[in-house]
Each structure stands twice: as C-alpha cells, then as structure tokens.
Coordinates of C-alpha atoms in Angstrom, one line a residue:
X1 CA -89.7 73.6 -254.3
X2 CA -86.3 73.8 -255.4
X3 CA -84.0 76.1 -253.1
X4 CA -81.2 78.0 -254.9
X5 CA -77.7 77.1 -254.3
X6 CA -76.0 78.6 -251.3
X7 CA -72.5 80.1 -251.8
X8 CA -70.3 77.6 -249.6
X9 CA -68.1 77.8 -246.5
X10 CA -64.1 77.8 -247.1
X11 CA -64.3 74.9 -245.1
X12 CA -66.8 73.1 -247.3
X13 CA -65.0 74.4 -250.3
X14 CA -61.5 73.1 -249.4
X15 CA -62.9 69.9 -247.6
X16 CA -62.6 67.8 -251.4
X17 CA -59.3 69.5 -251.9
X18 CA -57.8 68.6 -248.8
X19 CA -59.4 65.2 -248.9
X20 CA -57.8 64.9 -252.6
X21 CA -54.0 65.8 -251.4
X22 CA -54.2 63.1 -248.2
X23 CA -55.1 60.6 -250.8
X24 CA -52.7 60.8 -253.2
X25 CA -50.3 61.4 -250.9
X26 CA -51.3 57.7 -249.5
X27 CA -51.6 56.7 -253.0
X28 CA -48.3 58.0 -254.0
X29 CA -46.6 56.7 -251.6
X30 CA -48.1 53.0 -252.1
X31 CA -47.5 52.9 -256.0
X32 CA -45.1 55.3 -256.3
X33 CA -44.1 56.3 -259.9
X34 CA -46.9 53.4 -260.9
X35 CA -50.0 55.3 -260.2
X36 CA -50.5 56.7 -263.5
X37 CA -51.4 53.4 -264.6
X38 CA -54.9 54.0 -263.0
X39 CA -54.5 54.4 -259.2
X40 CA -53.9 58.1 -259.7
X41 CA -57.1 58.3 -262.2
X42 CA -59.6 56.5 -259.5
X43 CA -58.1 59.0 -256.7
X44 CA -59.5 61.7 -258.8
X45 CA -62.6 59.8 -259.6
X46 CA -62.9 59.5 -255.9
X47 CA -62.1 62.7 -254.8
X48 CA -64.8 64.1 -257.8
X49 CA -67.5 62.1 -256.2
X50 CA -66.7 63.6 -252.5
X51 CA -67.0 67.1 -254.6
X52 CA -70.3 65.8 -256.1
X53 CA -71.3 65.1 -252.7
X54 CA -70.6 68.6 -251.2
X55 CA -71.7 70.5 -254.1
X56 CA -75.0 68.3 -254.5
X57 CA -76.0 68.0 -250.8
X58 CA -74.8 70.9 -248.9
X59 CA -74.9 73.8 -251.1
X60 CA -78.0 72.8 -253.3
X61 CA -75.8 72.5 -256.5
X62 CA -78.4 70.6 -259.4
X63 CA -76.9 67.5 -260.4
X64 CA -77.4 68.4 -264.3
X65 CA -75.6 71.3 -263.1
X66 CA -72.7 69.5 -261.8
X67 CA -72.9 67.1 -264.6
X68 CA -72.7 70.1 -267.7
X69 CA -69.2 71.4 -265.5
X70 CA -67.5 68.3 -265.5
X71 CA -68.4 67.9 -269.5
X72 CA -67.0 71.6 -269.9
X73 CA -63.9 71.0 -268.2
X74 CA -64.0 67.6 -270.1
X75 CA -64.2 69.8 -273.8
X76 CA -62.1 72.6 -272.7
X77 CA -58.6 69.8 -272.6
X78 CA -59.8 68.3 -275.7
X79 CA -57.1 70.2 -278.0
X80 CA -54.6 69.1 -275.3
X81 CA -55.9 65.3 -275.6
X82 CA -55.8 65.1 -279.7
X83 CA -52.3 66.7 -279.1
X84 CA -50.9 64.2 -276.9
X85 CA -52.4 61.3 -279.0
X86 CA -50.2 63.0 -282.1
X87 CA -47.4 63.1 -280.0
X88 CA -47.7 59.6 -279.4
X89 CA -47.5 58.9 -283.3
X90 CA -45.0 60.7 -283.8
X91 CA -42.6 59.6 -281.7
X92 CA -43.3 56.1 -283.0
X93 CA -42.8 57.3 -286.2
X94 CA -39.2 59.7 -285.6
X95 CA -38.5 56.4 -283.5
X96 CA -38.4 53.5 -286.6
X97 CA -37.4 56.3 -289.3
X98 CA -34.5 56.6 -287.6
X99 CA -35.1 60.5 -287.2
X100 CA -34.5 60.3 -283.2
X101 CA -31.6 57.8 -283.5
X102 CA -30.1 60.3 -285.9
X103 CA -30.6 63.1 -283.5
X104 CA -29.0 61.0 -280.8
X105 CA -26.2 59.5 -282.7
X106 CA -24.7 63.2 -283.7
X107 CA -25.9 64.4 -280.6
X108 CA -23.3 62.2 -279.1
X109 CA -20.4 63.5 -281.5
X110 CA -21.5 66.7 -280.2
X111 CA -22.2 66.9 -276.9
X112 CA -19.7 66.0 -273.5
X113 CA -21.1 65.4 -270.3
X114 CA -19.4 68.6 -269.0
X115 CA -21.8 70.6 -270.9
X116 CA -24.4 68.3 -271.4
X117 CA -26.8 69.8 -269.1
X118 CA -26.2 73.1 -270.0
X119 CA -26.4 72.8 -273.4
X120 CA -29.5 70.7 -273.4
X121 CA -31.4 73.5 -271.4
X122 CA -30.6 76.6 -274.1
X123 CA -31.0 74.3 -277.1
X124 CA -34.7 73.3 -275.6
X125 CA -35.2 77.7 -275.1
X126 CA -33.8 78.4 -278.4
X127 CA -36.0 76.0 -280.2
X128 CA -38.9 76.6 -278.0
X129 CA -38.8 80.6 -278.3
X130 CA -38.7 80.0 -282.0
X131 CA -41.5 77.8 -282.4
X132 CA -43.7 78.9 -279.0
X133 CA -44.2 75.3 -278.1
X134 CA -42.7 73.6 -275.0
X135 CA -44.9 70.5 -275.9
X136 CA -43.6 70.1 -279.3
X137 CA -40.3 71.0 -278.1
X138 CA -40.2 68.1 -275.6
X139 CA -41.8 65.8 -277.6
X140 CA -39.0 66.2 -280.9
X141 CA -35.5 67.8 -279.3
X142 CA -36.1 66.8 -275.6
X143 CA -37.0 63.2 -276.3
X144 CA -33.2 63.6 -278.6
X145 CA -31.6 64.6 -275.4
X146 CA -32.9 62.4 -273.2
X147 CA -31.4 59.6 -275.1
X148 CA -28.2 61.6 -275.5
X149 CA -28.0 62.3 -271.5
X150 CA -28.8 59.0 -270.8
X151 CA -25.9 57.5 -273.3
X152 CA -24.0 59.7 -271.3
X153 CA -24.8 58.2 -267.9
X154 CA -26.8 61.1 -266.4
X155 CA -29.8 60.3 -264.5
X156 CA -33.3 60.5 -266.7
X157 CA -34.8 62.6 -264.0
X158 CA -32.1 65.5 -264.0
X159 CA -31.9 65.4 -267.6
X160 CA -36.1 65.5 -267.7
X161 CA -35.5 68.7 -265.9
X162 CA -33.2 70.6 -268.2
X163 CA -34.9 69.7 -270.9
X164 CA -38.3 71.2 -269.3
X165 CA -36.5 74.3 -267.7
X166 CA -35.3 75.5 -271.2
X167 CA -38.6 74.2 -272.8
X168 CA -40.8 76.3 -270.7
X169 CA -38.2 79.3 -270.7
X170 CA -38.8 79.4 -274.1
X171 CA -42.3 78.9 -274.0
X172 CA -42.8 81.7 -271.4
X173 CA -40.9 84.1 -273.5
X174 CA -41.9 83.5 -277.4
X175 CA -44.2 85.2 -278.8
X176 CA -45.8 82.7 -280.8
X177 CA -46.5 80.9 -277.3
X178 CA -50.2 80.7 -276.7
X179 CA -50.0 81.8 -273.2
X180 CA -47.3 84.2 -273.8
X181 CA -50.5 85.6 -275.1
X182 CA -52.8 84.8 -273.5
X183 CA -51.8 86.3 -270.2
X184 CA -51.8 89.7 -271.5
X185 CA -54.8 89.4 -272.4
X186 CA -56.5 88.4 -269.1
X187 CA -54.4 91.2 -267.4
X188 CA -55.5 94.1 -269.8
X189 CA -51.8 94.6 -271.3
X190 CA -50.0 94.4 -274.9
X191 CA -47.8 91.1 -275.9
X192 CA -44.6 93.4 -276.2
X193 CA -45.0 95.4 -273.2
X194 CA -45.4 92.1 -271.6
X195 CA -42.6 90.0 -272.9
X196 CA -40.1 92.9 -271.8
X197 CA -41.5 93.1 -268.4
X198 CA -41.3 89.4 -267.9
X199 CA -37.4 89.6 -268.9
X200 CA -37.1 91.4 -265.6
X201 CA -37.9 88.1 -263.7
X202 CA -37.2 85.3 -266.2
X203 CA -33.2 86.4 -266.7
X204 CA -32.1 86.0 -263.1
X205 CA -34.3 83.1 -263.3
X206 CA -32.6 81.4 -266.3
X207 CA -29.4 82.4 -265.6
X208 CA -29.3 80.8 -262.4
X209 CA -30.7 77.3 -263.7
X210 CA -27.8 77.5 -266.2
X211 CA -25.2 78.3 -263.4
X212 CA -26.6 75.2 -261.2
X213 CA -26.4 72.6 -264.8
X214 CA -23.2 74.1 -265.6
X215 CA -21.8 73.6 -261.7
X216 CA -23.4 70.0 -261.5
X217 CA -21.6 68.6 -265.0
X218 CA -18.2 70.6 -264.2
X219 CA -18.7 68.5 -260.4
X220 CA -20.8 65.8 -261.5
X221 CA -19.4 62.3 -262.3
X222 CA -22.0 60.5 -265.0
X223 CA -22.0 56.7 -265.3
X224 CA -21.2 56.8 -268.6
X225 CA -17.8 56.6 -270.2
X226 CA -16.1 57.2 -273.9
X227 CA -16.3 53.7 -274.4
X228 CA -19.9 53.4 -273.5
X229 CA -20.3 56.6 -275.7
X230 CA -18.6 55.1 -279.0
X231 CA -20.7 51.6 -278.6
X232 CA -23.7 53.3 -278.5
X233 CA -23.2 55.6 -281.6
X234 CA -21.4 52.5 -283.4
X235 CA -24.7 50.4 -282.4
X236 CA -27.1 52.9 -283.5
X237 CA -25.0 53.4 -287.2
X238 CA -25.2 49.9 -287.5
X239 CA -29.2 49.4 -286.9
X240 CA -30.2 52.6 -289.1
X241 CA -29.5 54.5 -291.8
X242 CA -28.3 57.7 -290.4
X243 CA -27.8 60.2 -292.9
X244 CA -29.0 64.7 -293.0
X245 CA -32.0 63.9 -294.8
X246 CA -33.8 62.5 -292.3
X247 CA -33.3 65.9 -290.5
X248 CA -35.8 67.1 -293.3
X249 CA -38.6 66.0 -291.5
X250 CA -38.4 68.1 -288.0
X251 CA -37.0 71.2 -289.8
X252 CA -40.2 71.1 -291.9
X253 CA -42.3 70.8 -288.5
X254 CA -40.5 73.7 -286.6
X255 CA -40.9 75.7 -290.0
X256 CA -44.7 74.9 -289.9
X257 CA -44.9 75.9 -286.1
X258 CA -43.4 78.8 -286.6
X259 CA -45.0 79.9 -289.5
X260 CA -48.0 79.5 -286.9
X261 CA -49.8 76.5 -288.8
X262 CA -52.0 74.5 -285.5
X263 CA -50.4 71.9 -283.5
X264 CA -52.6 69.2 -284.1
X265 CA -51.9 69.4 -288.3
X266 CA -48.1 69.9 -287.6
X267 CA -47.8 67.1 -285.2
X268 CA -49.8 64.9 -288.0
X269 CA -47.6 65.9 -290.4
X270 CA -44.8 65.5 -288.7
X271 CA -45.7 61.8 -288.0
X272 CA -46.8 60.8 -291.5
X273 CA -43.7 62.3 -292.9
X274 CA -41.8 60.3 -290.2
X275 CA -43.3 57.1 -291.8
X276 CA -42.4 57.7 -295.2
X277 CA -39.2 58.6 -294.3
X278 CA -39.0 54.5 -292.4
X279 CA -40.9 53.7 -295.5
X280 CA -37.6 55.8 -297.7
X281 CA -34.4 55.1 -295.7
X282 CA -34.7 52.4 -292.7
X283 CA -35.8 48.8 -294.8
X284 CA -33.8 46.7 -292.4
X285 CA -35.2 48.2 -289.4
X286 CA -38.5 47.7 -291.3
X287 CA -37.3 44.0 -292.2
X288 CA -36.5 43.5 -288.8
X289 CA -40.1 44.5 -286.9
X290 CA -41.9 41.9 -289.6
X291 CA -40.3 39.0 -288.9
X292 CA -43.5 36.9 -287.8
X293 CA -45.7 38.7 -289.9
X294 CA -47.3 36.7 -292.5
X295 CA -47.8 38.6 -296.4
X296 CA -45.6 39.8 -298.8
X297 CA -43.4 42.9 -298.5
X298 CA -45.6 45.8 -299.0
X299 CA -48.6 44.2 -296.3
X300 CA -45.5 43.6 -293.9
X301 CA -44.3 47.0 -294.1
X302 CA -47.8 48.5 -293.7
X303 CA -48.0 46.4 -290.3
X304 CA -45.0 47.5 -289.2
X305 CA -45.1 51.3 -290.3
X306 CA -48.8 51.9 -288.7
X307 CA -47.9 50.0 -285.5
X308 CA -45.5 52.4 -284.5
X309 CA -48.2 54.8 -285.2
X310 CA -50.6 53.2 -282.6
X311 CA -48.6 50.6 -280.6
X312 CA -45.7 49.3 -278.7
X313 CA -42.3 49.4 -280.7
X314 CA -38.7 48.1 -279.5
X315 CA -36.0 47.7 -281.8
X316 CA -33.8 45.3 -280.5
X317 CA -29.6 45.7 -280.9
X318 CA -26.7 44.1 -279.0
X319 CA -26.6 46.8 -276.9
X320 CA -28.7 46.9 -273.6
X321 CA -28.7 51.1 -273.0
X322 CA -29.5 51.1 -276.7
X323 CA -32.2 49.1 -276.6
X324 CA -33.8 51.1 -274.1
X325 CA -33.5 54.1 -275.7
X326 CA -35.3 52.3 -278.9
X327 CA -38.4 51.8 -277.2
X328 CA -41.7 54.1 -277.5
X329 CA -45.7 53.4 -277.2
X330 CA -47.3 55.3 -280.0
X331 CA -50.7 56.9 -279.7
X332 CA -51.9 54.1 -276.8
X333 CA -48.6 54.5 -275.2
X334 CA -50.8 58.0 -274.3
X335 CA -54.1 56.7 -273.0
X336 CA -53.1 56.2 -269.1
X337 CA -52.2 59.6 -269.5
X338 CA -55.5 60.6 -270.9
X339 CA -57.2 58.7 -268.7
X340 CA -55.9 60.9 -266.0
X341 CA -56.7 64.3 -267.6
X342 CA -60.1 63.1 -268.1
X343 CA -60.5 62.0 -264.6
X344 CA -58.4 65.4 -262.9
X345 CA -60.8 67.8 -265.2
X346 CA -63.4 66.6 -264.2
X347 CA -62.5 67.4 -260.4
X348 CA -61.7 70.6 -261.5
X349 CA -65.3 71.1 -263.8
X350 CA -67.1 70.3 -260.0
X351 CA -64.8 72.7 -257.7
X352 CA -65.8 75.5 -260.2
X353 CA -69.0 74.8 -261.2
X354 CA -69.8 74.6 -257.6
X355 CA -68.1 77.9 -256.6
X356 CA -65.9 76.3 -254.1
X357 CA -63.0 77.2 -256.2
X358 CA -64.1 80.9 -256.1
X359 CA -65.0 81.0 -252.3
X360 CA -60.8 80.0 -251.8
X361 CA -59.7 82.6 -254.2
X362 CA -61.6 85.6 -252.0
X363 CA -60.4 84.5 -248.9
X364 CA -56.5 84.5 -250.4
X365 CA -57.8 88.0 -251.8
X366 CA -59.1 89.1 -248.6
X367 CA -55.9 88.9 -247.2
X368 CA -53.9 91.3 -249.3
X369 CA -52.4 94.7 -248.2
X370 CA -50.0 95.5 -250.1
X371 CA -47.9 95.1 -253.3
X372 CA -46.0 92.0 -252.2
X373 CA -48.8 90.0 -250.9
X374 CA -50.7 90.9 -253.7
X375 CA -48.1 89.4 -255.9
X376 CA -47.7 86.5 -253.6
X377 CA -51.3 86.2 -253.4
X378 CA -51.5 86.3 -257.0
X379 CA -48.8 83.6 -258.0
X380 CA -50.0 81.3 -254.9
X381 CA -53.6 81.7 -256.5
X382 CA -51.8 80.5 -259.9
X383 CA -50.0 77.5 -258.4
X384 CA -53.1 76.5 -256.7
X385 CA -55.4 76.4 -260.0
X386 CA -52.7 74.2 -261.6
X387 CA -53.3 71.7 -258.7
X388 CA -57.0 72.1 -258.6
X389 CA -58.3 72.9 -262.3
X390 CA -55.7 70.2 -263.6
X391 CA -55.1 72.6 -266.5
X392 CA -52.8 75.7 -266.9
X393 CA -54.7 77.4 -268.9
X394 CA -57.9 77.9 -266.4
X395 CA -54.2 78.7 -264.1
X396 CA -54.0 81.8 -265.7
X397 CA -57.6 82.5 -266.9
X398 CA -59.2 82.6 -263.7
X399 CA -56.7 84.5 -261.5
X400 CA -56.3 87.2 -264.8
X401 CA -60.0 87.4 -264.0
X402 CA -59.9 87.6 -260.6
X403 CA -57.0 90.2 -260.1
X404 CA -57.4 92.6 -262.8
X405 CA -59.0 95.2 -261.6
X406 CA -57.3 94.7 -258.1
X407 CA -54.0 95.4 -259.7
X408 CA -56.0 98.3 -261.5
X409 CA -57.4 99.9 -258.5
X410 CA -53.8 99.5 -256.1
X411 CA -51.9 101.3 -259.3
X412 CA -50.1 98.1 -261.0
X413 CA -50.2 98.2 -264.6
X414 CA -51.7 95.0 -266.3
X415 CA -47.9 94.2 -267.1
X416 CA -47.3 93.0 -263.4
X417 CA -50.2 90.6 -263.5
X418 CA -49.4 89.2 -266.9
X419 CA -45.5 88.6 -265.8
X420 CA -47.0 87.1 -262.3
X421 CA -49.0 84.8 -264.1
X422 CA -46.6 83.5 -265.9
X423 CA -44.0 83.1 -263.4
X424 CA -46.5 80.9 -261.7
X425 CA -49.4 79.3 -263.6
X426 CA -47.2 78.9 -266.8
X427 CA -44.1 77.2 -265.7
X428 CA -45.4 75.5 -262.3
X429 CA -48.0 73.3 -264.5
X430 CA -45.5 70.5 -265.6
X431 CA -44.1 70.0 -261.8
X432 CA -48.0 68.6 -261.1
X433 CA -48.4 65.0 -261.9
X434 CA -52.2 65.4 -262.4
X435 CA -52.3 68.3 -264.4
X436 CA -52.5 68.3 -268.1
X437 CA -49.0 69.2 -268.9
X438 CA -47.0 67.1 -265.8
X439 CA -48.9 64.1 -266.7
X440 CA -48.4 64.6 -271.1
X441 CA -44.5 65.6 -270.1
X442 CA -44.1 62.6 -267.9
X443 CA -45.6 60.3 -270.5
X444 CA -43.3 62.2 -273.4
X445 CA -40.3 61.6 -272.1
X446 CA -40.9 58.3 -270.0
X447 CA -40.1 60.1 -266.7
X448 CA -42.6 60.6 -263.9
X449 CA -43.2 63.9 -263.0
X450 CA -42.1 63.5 -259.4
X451 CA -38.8 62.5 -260.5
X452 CA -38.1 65.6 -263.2
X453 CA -39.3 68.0 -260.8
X454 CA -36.9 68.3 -258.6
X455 CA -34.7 69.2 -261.6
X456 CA -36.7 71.9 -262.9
X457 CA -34.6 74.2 -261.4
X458 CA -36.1 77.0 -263.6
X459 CA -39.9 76.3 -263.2
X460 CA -39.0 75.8 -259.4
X461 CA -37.2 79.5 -259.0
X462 CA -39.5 81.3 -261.2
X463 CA -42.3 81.7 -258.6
X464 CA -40.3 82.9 -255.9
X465 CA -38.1 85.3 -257.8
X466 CA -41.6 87.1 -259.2
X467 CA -42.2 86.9 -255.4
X468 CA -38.9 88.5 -254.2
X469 CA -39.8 91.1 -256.8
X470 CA -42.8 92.4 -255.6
X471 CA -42.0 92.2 -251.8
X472 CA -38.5 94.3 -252.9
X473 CA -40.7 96.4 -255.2
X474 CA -38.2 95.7 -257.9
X475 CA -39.2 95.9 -261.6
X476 CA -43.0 97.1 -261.2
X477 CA -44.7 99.4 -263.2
X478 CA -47.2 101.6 -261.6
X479 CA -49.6 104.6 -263.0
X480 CA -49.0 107.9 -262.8
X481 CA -51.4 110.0 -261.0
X482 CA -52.7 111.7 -263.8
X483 CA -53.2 108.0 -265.4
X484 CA -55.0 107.0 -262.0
X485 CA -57.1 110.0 -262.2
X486 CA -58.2 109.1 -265.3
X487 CA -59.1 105.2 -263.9
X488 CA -61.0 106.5 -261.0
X489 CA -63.0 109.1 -263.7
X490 CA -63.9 106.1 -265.9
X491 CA -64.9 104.3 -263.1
X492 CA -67.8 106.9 -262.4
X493 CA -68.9 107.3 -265.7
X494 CA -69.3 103.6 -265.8

C-alpha cells in the first residue's frame, strides 16, 4: 500500500540546502572562478540526488513525482536558455561586424577614466529603463563598456559591476520590464502605483552607487594611460571599418524591444543583421578569419560569418589588450552556462516539489511580529529563492504567493510587497553564480559572478535599504480603517 507523503521537518527540509552551500563552498574554493566549467554543474547534480534521497525516502515523495518537478523547473528556464544561446550569436556577430569595436572605439573618444564608472552605470539605466531588459542591456551596451573600462585600465570585475548596478536599476524601474510587472501582480497592486512606490527605495539606492563610482574614479588610479588609450582606438580603426552605420543595427534592436516585440526574435534579429553588416562593411576582417579555409570567396565568407554565430572567434591585431577584447564564443561559448541552469533547476524542481522549500518559508513566516520583520522576512525569503530555485522569477512568484494576504491582513497595501520583492529577488539574482541570471551575466561579459559582485554596489544596497525602510516605517502605505473594514467584511462573505 502506498502511504501518502508526509510534510517534512525543517531539518529535513534544509538538510540538501545546507549540504549544497558546504559543497560549493569546498568546490569554490578548489576551482575557483573555473567551476563553471562543470565542477559547479555536478555539485548541483549532487546535491539534487541528496534532495532525491530525502524527498523519496523520508517523506514518501513518488519518484515520477520528483521526476515531473525537476522537468517543470527544467521547462519553466527554457525562454531564459534560447535567450542566452541568442545572446551568444549575437555577440559573435556585433563582434566580426565591427558593431562592438565601433562602440568601443568612440566610446574611448568619449569617455575618461574619471567618469568612466559613473557614466557606465546611468548609460546601462537609461538604456535599460527604455528597453525593460537588463539582459539585452548587458549583452549589447555592457559588453561596449567593458571593453572601454578595460582599455582604460580598470579592473573587469568593478567595471562588471557598474555595468549590472545600472542594468538592473533600469530593469527594476521600466515599465516594459517583465518583472517590473510581474511583481505587482503577485502582490495584488497596479504597475504605476508600484513603480512610484519603488522610487522611495531605489533613489537613495542609486544615488549612493553613483556617489561610490564617482568617488572611486575621482581617487582611483587605472592602469591605463592616454597612450595606451590612443593605441587601442588607432589599432581598432585600423582592423575594422568603423563608420555610424553600423550603429544601425542596435538602434533597430532597442527600437524593437521597446516597441515590446519578444526577446528571443529581437536578439535573432539583432544577430543576423550583425552578419550582414560583417558581410556589408568588415571584408578584411572577413579575409582575415579565412585564411586556411579552402573554397572560393563566397563559401569562405559563409564559414567565417556562421562561425561567429556558433563558435570561437579571435581577431588577431598587434595589440595584446586589443586582442583580448576581440575575443567571444558564440552560441557554444553559452553551453557551460546552460549546463549549470539545467543542473541548479533541477535542485530547485526537487526542493519544491517536495515541499521542503515551503516548510522553510513558514518557519521564516512564523517568526514575524511586526512591520519590519515582516519586510525583512519578506526580502530574506526573496534572496533565499534566488539561491535555492536558481531562478528569479520563482524569487518573486513564490514569496508574492506566500505573503500577500499577510501584508493584507497586518494593513500593508500590495505596493509594499511588490517594492520588497523587487528590492530583493529582482536585483540579488545576478550576485548568485548558480542562478539563471549570475551564471548568463558572468558568461555575457566573461567575468565570474564572484568577481562582479562585490561591485554591484546597487544590487548589494537595495535589500537592506527596503530593510531600513520597513524597520524605520518610512515610505509604507497602509489602509485606512474604513478600507480594512471593508477586507475583514469580504473576508466573511468569502
């Protein structure tokens, strides 16, 4: 006879979780920035199979049931996956049509490295507000910057995090962001009411990100020098064809995002139209990449226009830092990194499936009494979904869920949850090399998670200032008493 399964213990239910931390701490530590090239992945294959174990033999948990979580967790990051892969194209593509190079070599003409930082963090949250995408935003402008910050002499990792603080400002706070809308909607609130709210937290926030870029480039003393600067931009004119047409191509992909066509045919476009353009304009870079490859012109170009779709490409120069910068992995440069979501979702499929993800969340809820821990409780519940569930979206699904009609009840307006969501599950995501957006970020830019994130001054800031906020009761919008009259009436006629 087959018993029913048995809600479990919070010590059964944070035994895989706990077990998972130790051993990628161990892991971490023995690889370093290398474990995304698969030790990472079997940790989470690992730690899955301990979860197996608990939910299977000590609570009673069907394997088919087990099984038909992990494959729903599996299908719920597919979108995320196709995107990456695009990604991956595309900045093959940008790369060998000279688009990035472009964007690097004005860039440089541009920007000094007093302001570097600075400016790199509001030009990533003005182009993400206006096209609600920190992906795409990283993945076109960011991956610009990074080569301009690192022409400059700053570190990749400092510059990976103002290019991610302004990204996911700007995410956070567009309207055309999907979980700019999504959070409202978990939390029982309008998009409007809930952007306003959120500038409440996110301006102090924001503001004192830029202060600490501005202070470290007016302080800081880059590697780079003018010299360095004018090889690099005199290097770069002298391998492509820079020109402002080639800008054509990413104005017509932020006019397609914000026109609110779907990533995954924008990012194609924007990839295709990126070879035609190395097809149009760059011929020597072209002639250069098919040197070995047997055929006349037209097969040689084909060879060389799809590999950077799907493969390896380095253009080589004279110069050494320009070289590096001339380097990306097209669409398998991404598979490590899907490799990894695959293997972290389907952790997170087995702690929920299982209800040991639920059984933590009631304890944390148990444990509020007031408005600040209920906030605290709320954004440490979001934070903690981002490390389990491997995916910010369950981050702010689930907790929505689970506190909306605790906020409700206590007299908070869905407004505070939405905001609190945000300042947690939505910008804490990218600081977690396992979770869908840390691990497609770190492969993006070519910088490990672990060594942006101590730069994301604005993702790191957020949580605690929606924190401070609730504890201080600043900025939260209650019912009146006539309104919670009215919640208590429906309650009984329900």
């Amino acid at each position: 006879m087959n018993r029913s399964p048995r809600k479990p213990s919070i010590g059964e239910a944070l035994f895989p979780i706990i077990f998972l931390i130790v051993l990628l701490a161990i892991n971490i530590n023995v690889f370093g920035t290398d474990g995304l090239l698969g030790s990472n992945q079997l940790v989470l294959v690992i730690a899955s199979g301990v979860a197996g174990l608990v939910a299977v033999f000590r609570l009673g948990v069907k394997w088919d049931s087990v099984q038909d979580g992990m494959v729903k967790s599996i299908s719920s990051a597919m979108s995320s996956i196709l995107i990456l892969l695009l990604i991956g194209s595309l900045a093959g593509s940008w790369m060998i049509s000279g688009i990035v190079p472009a964007m690097i070599y004005y860039g440089l003409k541009v920007l000094n490295p007093t302001i570097f930082l600075f400016a790199a963090c509001v030009v990533c949250g003005v182009v993400s507000v206006s096209t609600g995408s920190s992906w795409t935003t990283v993945a076109t402008v960011g991956v610009a910057l990074l080569g301009i910050g690192k022409a400059l002499g700053f570190g990749e990792g400092i510059i990976g995090g103002a290019i991610i603080s302004g990204a996911y400002f700007g995410d956070k706070m567009s309207p055309l962001s999907d979980t700019t809308n999504l959070a409202p909607a978990m939390a029982g609130t309008d998009l409007f009411t809930h952007i306003r709210h959120m500038v409440k937290t996110t301006v102090p926030s924001i503001s004192i990100t830029l202060v600490i870029f501005g202070i470290i480039g007016f302080w800081g003393k880059p590697a780079g020098t003018i010299g360095q600067v004018e090889e690099i931009s005199r290097v770069i004119a002298a391998s492509f064809n820079i020109n402002g047409w080639l800008f054509i191509v990413p104005v017509l992909v932020l006019v397609l995002i914000m026109k609110k066509v779907p990533a995954i045919p924008t990012l194609l476009a924007g990839a295709l139209l990126g070879a035609v353009f190395a097809v149009i304009f760059q011929g020597e870079v072209i002639r250069q990449l098919s040197s070995g490859i047997e055929g006349g012109v037209a097969l040689q170009t084909f060879t060389v226009v799809m590999g950077s779709l799907f493969g390896d490409t380095a253009i080589v120069t004279s110069n050494e830092i320009v070289n590096e910068l001339l380097v990306t992995g097209g669409m398998a440069g991404m598979l490590y990194t899907v490799w990894l979501i695959i293997c972290a979702m389907v952790f997170g499929g087995i702690m929920e499936v299982s209800g040991m993800l639920k059984v933590i969340a009631e304890a944390v809820i148990s444990k509020v009494n007031d408005v600040g821990s209920l906030i605290a409780a709320t954004a440490g519940t979001g934070v903690f979904f981002n490390v389990t569930t491997s995916d910010q979206y369950l981050a702010i699904l689930v907790p929505g869920r689970m506190y909306s009609d605790i906020y409700r009840k206590r007299g908070l307006k869905g407004e505070n949850l939405s905001r609190t969501l945000e300042d947690s599950a939505t910008v804490t995501s990218v600081l977690i090399p396992w979770n869908t957006c840390g691990a497609t970020q770190a492969s993006v830019l070519g910088v490990a998670t672990l060594t942006y994130a101590p730069y994301c001054f604005f993702n790191i800031i957020s949580p605690f200032m929606t924190i401070l906020f609730g504890y201080m009761n600043w900025g939260i919008n209650k019912y009146s008493e006539e309104e919670m009259e009215n919640i208590k009436q429906e309650e009984i006629l329900a």
